[in-house]
Short mmCIF file of C-alpha atoms and ligand atoms in Angstrom, two decimals:
data_model
loop_
_atom_site.label_atom_id
_atom_site.label_comp_id
_atom_site.label_asym_id
_atom_site.label_seq_id
_atom_site.Cartn_x
_atom_site.Cartn_y
_atom_site.Cartn_z
CA MET A 1 -15.67 19.29 0.91
CA LYS A 2 -12.07 18.70 1.79
CA ARG A 3 -10.39 15.66 0.78
CA ILE A 4 -7.59 14.35 3.21
CA VAL A 5 -5.39 11.55 2.89
CA VAL A 6 -4.34 10.31 6.62
CA LYS A 7 -1.37 8.01 6.88
CA VAL A 8 -1.16 6.19 10.23
CA GLY A 9 2.41 4.81 10.74
CA SER A 10 3.26 1.38 12.27
CA ASN A 11 4.76 3.10 15.24
CA VAL A 12 1.24 4.56 16.15
CA LEU A 13 -0.49 1.31 15.98
CA THR A 14 2.19 -0.94 17.52
CA ARG A 15 2.61 -1.48 21.20
CA GLU A 16 6.02 -1.87 22.90
CA ASP A 17 5.87 -5.74 22.53
CA GLY A 18 5.24 -5.34 18.78
CA LYS A 19 1.63 -6.37 18.81
CA LEU A 20 -1.43 -4.12 17.58
CA ASP A 21 -2.48 -1.23 19.67
CA VAL A 22 -6.24 -1.73 19.47
CA THR A 23 -7.09 1.05 21.63
CA ARG A 24 -5.08 3.44 19.44
CA LEU A 25 -6.71 2.08 16.41
CA SER A 26 -10.08 2.63 17.83
CA ALA A 27 -9.13 6.38 18.73
CA ILE A 28 -8.10 6.77 15.03
CA VAL A 29 -11.40 5.41 13.88
CA ASP A 30 -13.24 7.71 16.22
CA GLN A 31 -11.36 10.74 14.87
CA VAL A 32 -11.96 9.74 11.33
CA ALA A 33 -15.58 9.36 11.95
CA TRP A 34 -15.67 12.92 13.26
CA LEU A 35 -13.95 14.25 10.13
CA LYS A 36 -16.72 12.34 8.11
CA ARG A 37 -19.37 13.83 10.32
CA ASN A 38 -17.81 17.15 9.59
CA ASP A 39 -17.81 16.91 5.76
CA TYR A 40 -14.21 15.78 5.12
CA GLU A 41 -13.63 13.07 2.52
CA VAL A 42 -10.97 10.70 4.10
CA ILE A 43 -8.59 8.18 2.46
CA LEU A 44 -6.89 6.14 5.20
CA VAL A 45 -3.47 4.60 4.61
CA SER A 46 -2.88 2.42 7.46
CA SER A 47 0.23 0.42 8.40
CA GLY A 48 -0.12 -2.26 11.06
CA ALA A 49 -0.66 -5.55 9.25
CA MET A 50 2.72 -6.95 10.48
CA ALA A 51 1.87 -5.80 14.08
CA CYS A 52 -1.44 -7.54 13.67
CA GLY A 53 0.15 -10.65 12.38
CA ARG A 54 3.01 -10.91 14.89
CA GLY A 55 0.82 -11.63 17.76
CA GLU A 56 -1.20 -14.18 15.98
CA LEU A 57 1.19 -17.17 15.75
CA LYS A 58 4.78 -18.59 16.24
CA PRO A 59 6.33 -19.74 13.00
CA GLU A 60 7.13 -23.46 12.82
CA CYS A 61 10.67 -22.71 11.77
CA LYS A 62 13.06 -19.93 11.58
CA LEU A 63 12.00 -17.48 8.65
CA ASP A 64 13.93 -14.91 6.74
CA THR A 65 12.90 -11.29 6.73
CA VAL A 66 10.78 -11.83 3.55
CA GLY A 67 8.98 -14.96 4.89
CA ARG A 68 8.14 -13.23 8.15
CA ARG A 69 6.79 -10.27 6.24
CA GLN A 70 4.70 -12.42 4.11
CA LEU A 71 3.46 -14.61 6.82
CA PHE A 72 2.75 -12.01 9.25
CA SER A 73 1.23 -9.30 7.02
CA ALA A 74 -1.07 -12.07 5.25
CA ILE A 75 -2.40 -13.04 8.70
CA GLY A 76 -2.37 -9.58 9.98
CA GLN A 77 -4.14 -7.59 7.18
CA VAL A 78 -7.22 -9.75 7.64
CA LYS A 79 -7.36 -8.98 11.21
CA LEU A 80 -6.50 -5.30 10.96
CA ILE A 81 -9.23 -4.75 8.22
CA GLY A 82 -11.56 -6.75 10.49
CA TYR A 83 -11.22 -4.24 13.32
CA TYR A 84 -11.57 -1.32 11.10
CA HIS A 85 -14.89 -2.85 9.51
CA ASN A 86 -16.25 -3.40 13.14
CA LEU A 87 -15.30 -0.09 14.48
CA PHE A 88 -16.34 1.82 11.56
CA GLN A 89 -19.69 -0.14 11.39
CA GLU A 90 -20.57 1.28 14.94
CA TYR A 91 -20.49 4.70 13.22
CA GLY A 92 -22.79 3.51 10.31
CA LEU A 93 -19.54 4.08 8.09
CA ARG A 94 -18.52 1.77 5.15
CA ILE A 95 -15.13 1.04 4.47
CA GLY A 96 -13.31 -0.65 1.34
CA GLN A 97 -9.89 -2.34 1.50
CA VAL A 98 -7.21 -1.46 -1.16
CA LEU A 99 -3.99 -3.44 -1.13
CA THR A 100 -1.88 -2.21 -3.69
CA MET A 101 1.91 -2.15 -4.75
CA LYS A 102 4.54 0.21 -6.37
CA GLU A 103 4.11 -1.63 -9.62
CA SER A 104 0.38 -1.01 -9.92
CA PHE A 105 1.41 2.83 -10.64
CA SER A 106 4.17 2.06 -13.14
CA THR A 107 2.25 2.98 -16.44
CA ARG A 108 -0.15 5.94 -16.96
CA GLY A 109 -2.92 3.20 -17.52
CA GLU A 110 -2.30 1.52 -14.24
CA TYR A 111 -2.15 4.77 -12.33
CA LEU A 112 -5.37 5.84 -13.89
CA ASN A 113 -6.98 2.46 -13.01
CA GLN A 114 -5.73 3.02 -9.32
CA ARG A 115 -7.53 6.49 -9.25
CA ALA A 116 -10.82 5.20 -10.66
CA CYS A 117 -10.85 2.54 -8.06
CA MET A 118 -10.35 5.28 -5.11
CA THR A 119 -12.75 7.62 -7.03
CA VAL A 120 -15.80 5.08 -7.15
CA MET A 121 -15.08 4.41 -3.50
CA LEU A 122 -15.34 8.03 -2.43
CA LYS A 123 -18.31 8.70 -4.73
CA ASN A 124 -20.31 5.98 -3.06
CA ASP A 125 -19.25 7.24 0.40
CA VAL A 126 -16.92 4.36 1.27
CA ILE A 127 -13.73 5.02 3.10
CA PRO A 128 -10.70 3.54 1.22
CA ILE A 129 -8.37 1.86 3.70
CA VAL A 130 -5.10 1.42 1.86
CA ASN A 131 -1.90 -0.59 2.59
CA GLU A 132 0.86 -2.13 0.56
CA ASN A 133 0.27 -5.59 -0.48
CA ASP A 134 3.14 -6.88 1.59
CA THR A 135 2.56 -10.51 0.75
CA VAL A 136 3.76 -10.14 -2.85
CA SER A 137 5.35 -6.62 -3.10
CA ILE A 138 8.90 -7.92 -2.26
CA THR A 139 11.13 -6.83 -5.06
CA GLU A 140 13.27 -3.66 -5.13
CA LEU A 141 10.11 -1.97 -6.35
CA MET A 142 8.50 -2.06 -2.94
CA PHE A 143 7.47 1.27 -1.53
CA THR A 144 10.25 2.67 0.65
CA ASP A 145 7.21 2.80 3.24
CA ASN A 146 3.64 3.69 3.62
CA ASP A 147 4.68 7.40 3.54
CA GLU A 148 5.71 7.14 -0.07
CA LEU A 149 2.37 5.37 -0.91
CA SER A 150 0.39 7.97 1.02
CA GLY A 151 2.25 10.72 -0.85
CA LEU A 152 1.49 9.06 -4.20
CA LEU A 153 -2.27 8.79 -3.33
CA ALA A 154 -2.48 12.35 -2.07
CA SER A 155 -1.10 13.50 -5.35
CA MET A 156 -2.92 11.07 -7.48
CA MET A 157 -6.32 11.92 -5.74
CA ASP A 158 -5.77 15.85 -5.88
CA ALA A 159 -6.24 15.75 -1.87
CA ASP A 160 -6.04 19.25 -0.33
CA THR A 161 -4.09 17.75 2.89
CA LEU A 162 -2.02 14.79 3.48
CA ILE A 163 -1.53 13.97 7.32
CA ILE A 164 1.15 11.82 8.22
CA LEU A 165 0.63 10.53 11.73
CA SER A 166 3.87 9.13 13.45
CA ASN A 167 5.03 8.86 16.94
CA VAL A 168 6.66 12.26 17.27
CA ASP A 169 5.19 15.66 17.27
CA GLY A 170 6.58 16.71 13.89
CA ILE A 171 9.98 17.30 12.79
CA PHE A 172 12.28 18.66 15.51
CA ASP A 173 15.26 20.90 14.92
CA GLY A 174 17.53 18.19 16.43
CA ASP A 175 17.42 14.92 18.09
CA PRO A 176 13.61 14.62 19.37
CA LYS A 177 15.12 12.84 22.37
CA VAL A 178 17.13 15.85 23.48
CA PRO A 179 14.87 18.16 25.80
CA THR A 180 16.00 21.45 24.20
CA THR A 181 14.86 20.65 20.87
CA ARG A 182 11.84 21.89 19.27
CA VAL A 183 9.24 21.03 16.52
CA ILE A 184 9.70 23.07 13.38
CA PRO A 185 6.12 24.54 12.87
CA PHE A 186 6.41 25.47 9.18
CA VAL A 187 8.74 24.15 6.32
CA ASN A 188 8.88 25.96 2.88
CA CYS A 189 9.25 23.64 -0.25
CA ASP A 190 12.81 25.05 -0.65
CA SER A 191 14.18 24.61 2.97
CA ASP A 192 17.00 22.17 3.90
CA LEU A 193 16.24 19.98 6.64
CA SER A 194 19.21 17.62 6.27
CA GLU A 195 21.14 19.21 9.35
CA TYR A 196 18.13 18.28 11.68
CA ILE A 197 17.03 14.80 10.63
CA GLN A 198 18.81 11.96 12.22
CA ASP A 199 18.98 8.76 10.41
CA THR A 200 17.04 6.82 13.05
CA LYS A 201 13.86 4.97 12.78
CA SER A 202 11.35 4.24 15.50
CA GLY A 203 11.11 0.85 16.54
CA PHE A 204 8.63 -0.68 13.93
CA GLY A 205 8.64 1.81 11.22
CA ARG A 206 10.25 1.25 7.77
CA GLY A 207 11.44 4.50 6.33
CA GLY A 208 12.37 6.98 8.99
CA MET A 209 12.01 10.76 9.03
CA ILE A 210 14.22 11.37 6.18
CA THR A 211 11.97 9.67 3.79
CA LYS A 212 8.90 11.20 5.56
CA ALA A 213 10.47 14.74 4.93
CA GLY A 214 11.42 13.91 1.30
CA ILE A 215 7.92 13.00 0.48
CA ALA A 216 6.41 15.62 2.37
CA ARG A 217 8.35 18.22 0.41
CA LYS A 218 7.53 16.61 -2.95
CA VAL A 219 3.71 16.60 -2.17
CA ALA A 220 3.83 20.14 -0.87
CA GLU A 221 5.66 21.16 -4.06
CA GLU A 222 2.66 19.87 -6.10
CA GLY A 223 0.36 22.28 -4.18
CA ILE A 224 -0.81 19.90 -1.36
CA LYS A 225 -0.57 20.80 2.29
CA VAL A 226 1.47 18.22 4.26
CA ILE A 227 1.14 17.81 8.04
CA ILE A 228 3.42 15.63 10.15
CA ALA A 229 1.78 15.02 13.49
CA ASN A 230 1.73 12.78 16.54
CA GLY A 231 -0.76 10.02 16.04
CA THR A 232 -0.37 9.00 19.94
CA THR A 233 -1.80 12.27 20.98
CA ASP A 234 -5.34 12.29 21.96
CA ASN A 235 -7.80 13.87 19.28
CA ILE A 236 -4.90 14.84 17.07
CA LEU A 237 -6.94 14.74 13.75
CA ILE A 238 -9.83 16.83 15.44
CA ASP A 239 -7.43 19.46 16.95
CA LEU A 240 -5.58 19.84 13.58
CA ALA A 241 -8.95 20.49 11.90
CA ARG A 242 -10.38 22.78 14.47
CA ARG A 243 -7.54 24.62 15.97
CA PRO A 244 -4.37 23.96 14.19
CA GLN A 245 -2.62 27.06 15.37
CA GLU A 246 -2.81 25.54 18.71
CA THR A 247 -1.83 22.07 17.95
CA ILE A 248 1.74 21.05 17.79
CA HIS A 249 2.77 19.72 14.22
CA THR A 250 4.99 20.55 11.30
CA GLU A 251 3.39 21.94 8.10
CA PHE A 252 4.92 21.83 4.79
CA ARG A 253 3.57 24.90 3.04
CA PRO A 254 1.90 24.04 -0.23
CA ASN A 255 3.35 25.61 -3.65
CA SER A 256 0.92 28.21 -4.83
CA THR A 257 1.00 27.00 -8.20
CA PRO A 258 -0.46 23.55 -8.23
CA THR A 259 1.13 20.91 -10.64
CA SER A 260 -0.87 19.41 -13.56
CA ARG A 261 -2.23 16.02 -13.11
CA VAL A 262 0.04 14.51 -15.67
CA LYS A 263 3.02 16.09 -14.06
CA LYS A 264 1.98 14.61 -10.79
CA TRP A 265 2.01 11.37 -12.22
CA ILE A 266 5.51 11.68 -13.57
CA ALA A 267 6.76 13.29 -10.31
CA HIS A 268 5.98 9.81 -8.74
CA SER A 269 7.41 7.80 -11.48
CA GLU A 270 11.10 7.96 -11.18
CA SER A 271 11.58 4.31 -10.21
CA PHE A 272 9.81 3.21 -13.39
CA ALA A 273 11.93 5.08 -15.74
CA LYS A 274 13.18 2.99 -18.77
CA GLY A 275 16.14 5.21 -19.55
CA VAL A 276 18.46 7.67 -18.41
CA VAL A 277 19.55 10.87 -20.29
CA HIS A 278 22.73 12.79 -19.46
CA ILE A 279 22.69 16.51 -20.21
CA ASN A 280 25.60 19.10 -20.26
CA GLN A 281 26.00 22.13 -17.93
CA LYS A 282 24.21 24.75 -20.13
CA ALA A 283 21.03 22.49 -20.57
CA GLU A 284 20.97 21.71 -16.78
CA GLU A 285 21.21 25.60 -16.03
CA ALA A 286 18.36 26.00 -18.50
CA LEU A 287 16.16 23.62 -16.97
CA LYS A 288 16.68 24.72 -13.54
CA GLY A 289 16.25 28.49 -14.53
CA PRO A 290 13.19 30.52 -13.92
CA LYS A 291 11.85 30.11 -17.34
CA ALA A 292 9.63 27.01 -18.26
CA VAL A 293 11.84 25.13 -20.65
CA SER A 294 11.63 21.74 -22.52
CA LEU A 295 14.68 19.47 -22.80
CA LEU A 296 16.19 19.86 -26.33
CA LEU A 297 18.38 16.98 -27.91
CA VAL A 298 21.05 19.70 -28.31
CA GLY A 299 21.79 19.48 -24.60
CA VAL A 300 22.02 15.86 -24.28
CA THR A 301 25.35 14.19 -24.13
CA ALA A 302 24.45 10.45 -23.70
CA ILE A 303 21.41 8.11 -23.65
CA GLU A 304 21.39 4.96 -21.70
CA GLY A 305 18.54 2.13 -21.93
CA GLU A 306 16.01 1.26 -24.42
CA PHE A 307 12.66 3.04 -24.24
CA GLU A 308 9.63 3.74 -26.38
CA GLU A 309 7.93 7.16 -27.17
CA ASN A 310 5.97 8.21 -24.21
CA ASP A 311 7.96 6.18 -21.68
CA ILE A 312 9.32 7.71 -18.51
CA ILE A 313 12.94 8.65 -18.47
CA ASN A 314 15.29 10.17 -15.90
CA VAL A 315 17.45 13.12 -16.65
CA VAL A 316 21.00 13.41 -14.97
CA GLY A 317 23.59 16.11 -14.88
CA ASN A 318 27.36 15.92 -14.88
CA ASP A 319 27.43 14.37 -11.46
CA ASN A 320 24.86 11.80 -12.33
CA LYS A 321 22.52 13.35 -9.83
CA LEU A 322 18.87 13.11 -10.74
CA ILE A 323 17.65 16.67 -12.14
CA ALA A 324 14.26 15.74 -13.66
CA VAL A 325 11.77 12.99 -14.72
CA GLY A 326 9.81 13.31 -17.79
CA ARG A 327 7.89 11.51 -20.56
CA SER A 328 10.00 11.02 -23.75
CA SER A 329 8.80 12.23 -27.01
CA TYR A 330 11.06 9.88 -28.86
CA ALA A 331 11.81 6.09 -28.86
CA SER A 332 15.60 5.61 -27.46
CA SER A 333 16.53 4.53 -30.91
CA LYS A 334 15.68 7.70 -32.66
CA ALA A 335 16.78 9.75 -29.86
CA LYS A 336 20.33 8.35 -29.86
CA GLN A 337 20.76 9.01 -33.36
CA HIS A 338 20.06 12.81 -32.89
CA ILE A 339 22.26 13.33 -29.68
CA GLY A 340 23.33 16.96 -29.78
CA ALA A 341 21.21 17.86 -32.75
CA HIS A 342 19.56 21.31 -33.27
CA ASP A 343 16.15 22.04 -34.73
CA MET A 344 14.48 18.93 -33.55
CA LYS A 345 11.37 18.59 -31.39
CA PRO A 346 12.04 18.44 -27.85
CA LEU A 347 13.08 15.17 -26.22
CA ILE A 348 10.82 16.15 -23.29
CA HIS A 349 8.10 18.59 -23.77
CA TYR A 350 7.89 21.01 -20.56
CA ASP A 351 4.39 19.94 -19.88
CA TYR A 352 5.89 16.38 -19.31
CA LEU A 353 8.85 17.38 -17.46
CA TYR A 354 8.95 17.32 -13.68
CA MET A 355 12.03 18.95 -11.97
CA GLU A 356 13.24 17.17 -8.92
N1 LIG B 401 14.70 15.83 13.46
C1 LIG B 401 13.71 14.71 13.63
N2 LIG B 401 12.48 15.18 14.11
C2 LIG B 401 11.55 14.06 14.31
N3 LIG B 401 11.82 12.71 14.34
C3 LIG B 401 12.99 12.32 13.81
C4 LIG B 401 14.09 13.24 13.58
N4 LIG B 401 15.01 12.68 13.17
C5 LIG B 401 14.77 11.26 13.27
N5 LIG B 401 13.56 11.19 13.72
C6 LIG B 401 13.00 9.70 13.84
O1 LIG B 401 12.04 9.36 12.86
C7 LIG B 401 10.92 8.60 13.58
C8 LIG B 401 9.71 8.59 12.73
O2 LIG B 401 9.81 7.89 11.48
P1 LIG B 401 9.46 6.32 11.25
O3 LIG B 401 10.07 5.59 12.21
O4 LIG B 401 9.40 5.94 9.80
O5 LIG B 401 7.88 6.26 11.68
P2 LIG B 401 6.37 5.79 11.17
O6 LIG B 401 6.53 4.33 11.33
O7 LIG B 401 5.38 6.31 12.15
O8 LIG B 401 6.36 6.08 9.59
C9 LIG B 401 10.79 9.20 14.90
O9 LIG B 401 10.29 8.22 15.88
C10 LIG B 401 12.41 9.67 15.28
O10 LIG B 401 13.03 8.80 16.11
N1 LIG B 402 2.70 -2.36 5.09
C1 LIG B 402 3.37 -2.51 6.55
C2 LIG B 402 3.92 -1.20 7.08
C3 LIG B 402 4.88 -0.58 6.27
C4 LIG B 402 5.53 0.38 7.15
O1 LIG B 402 6.26 0.05 8.15
O2 LIG B 402 5.28 1.63 6.93
P1 LIG B 402 5.52 2.88 8.05
O3 LIG B 402 4.39 2.80 8.99
O4 LIG B 402 5.35 4.03 7.08
O5 LIG B 402 7.02 2.73 8.76
C5 LIG B 402 2.24 -3.09 7.57
O6 LIG B 402 1.14 -2.95 7.31
O7 LIG B 402 2.73 -3.74 8.54
#
């Protein structure tokens, strides 16, 4: 059985007037039902709460961005999940709602709890329908958008494929509005797409194509195939499953050596880091080299923050650019005492070191 995470973006589910496109939502349900009949396990990450709420009421007074988000998503999520419930029920399929937030993945324990929740649903043939809990996740620890959430889930659930549905056919080799630009069919983990992607977002989306491509690359590096395709195209999910070669999309080719489960967790934990470790040029070269190496204290030049053994820490080079994320084998107090020291156990063992 193949496990797929399907992310349906705001732009797929929103009409031009900002309200929910029920016809499109229904078409997505039809396609997911087809996937289920064809032995795919599906986790659906669905945006659309705001779109659903927007059409429901006119606020009594002028609201700021946070207030609007809280109000509309609170009303909208109920309606959104109601549509999914009714439409999937027509196919005899059971759904479950998962509202989550970035903080719910911040420790290994919480991460495993989220995984257990999804696993028990899949085992019982329930389709998880996931969205960020927009009513309460308003801090800087918000997901950039649901692309980030779907990448995290695909990685956490060891999915075979992550399909990100947006309102474009894939990543274009220039501005998608220019008629001469074309969709890039394949992207390798090490390709640089920065010259192609514009810093524009479609009407109702949050992250834009830059974050989508960043997430896609990270997930593909972990050994999961990532597809970016157009969710407004009829039967796109069925066509991607049945005749991918003839179906327009961008595929991020998965790395052939899959990442271990614990590294996958670390890979998506950068924002929960409790400390920052600065390393010298030689250490940076060693980490980036072809051999698998641990980070030794001898290459460390400075340590910021207070952390305990097993906390997540970020590793930066001379230019302060993030090089790696890892799990510390020391508390910061002890590590700071031994900066530059030889013959000590590694600060981050290779098994717990994820290179950016
Ligand atoms: N090179 C590119 N190829 C495709 N889309 C691009 C590119 N550069 C920028 N974009 C923009 O990214 C948008 C999709 O991202 P986003 O607004 O976050 O959608 P969603 O809500 O579906 O996640 C497209 O509508 C397009 O305007
Ligand atoms: N959680 C929000 C959507 C977040 C968002 O816009 O994400 P995206 O569809 O990736 O641009 C909602 O349900 O309205």
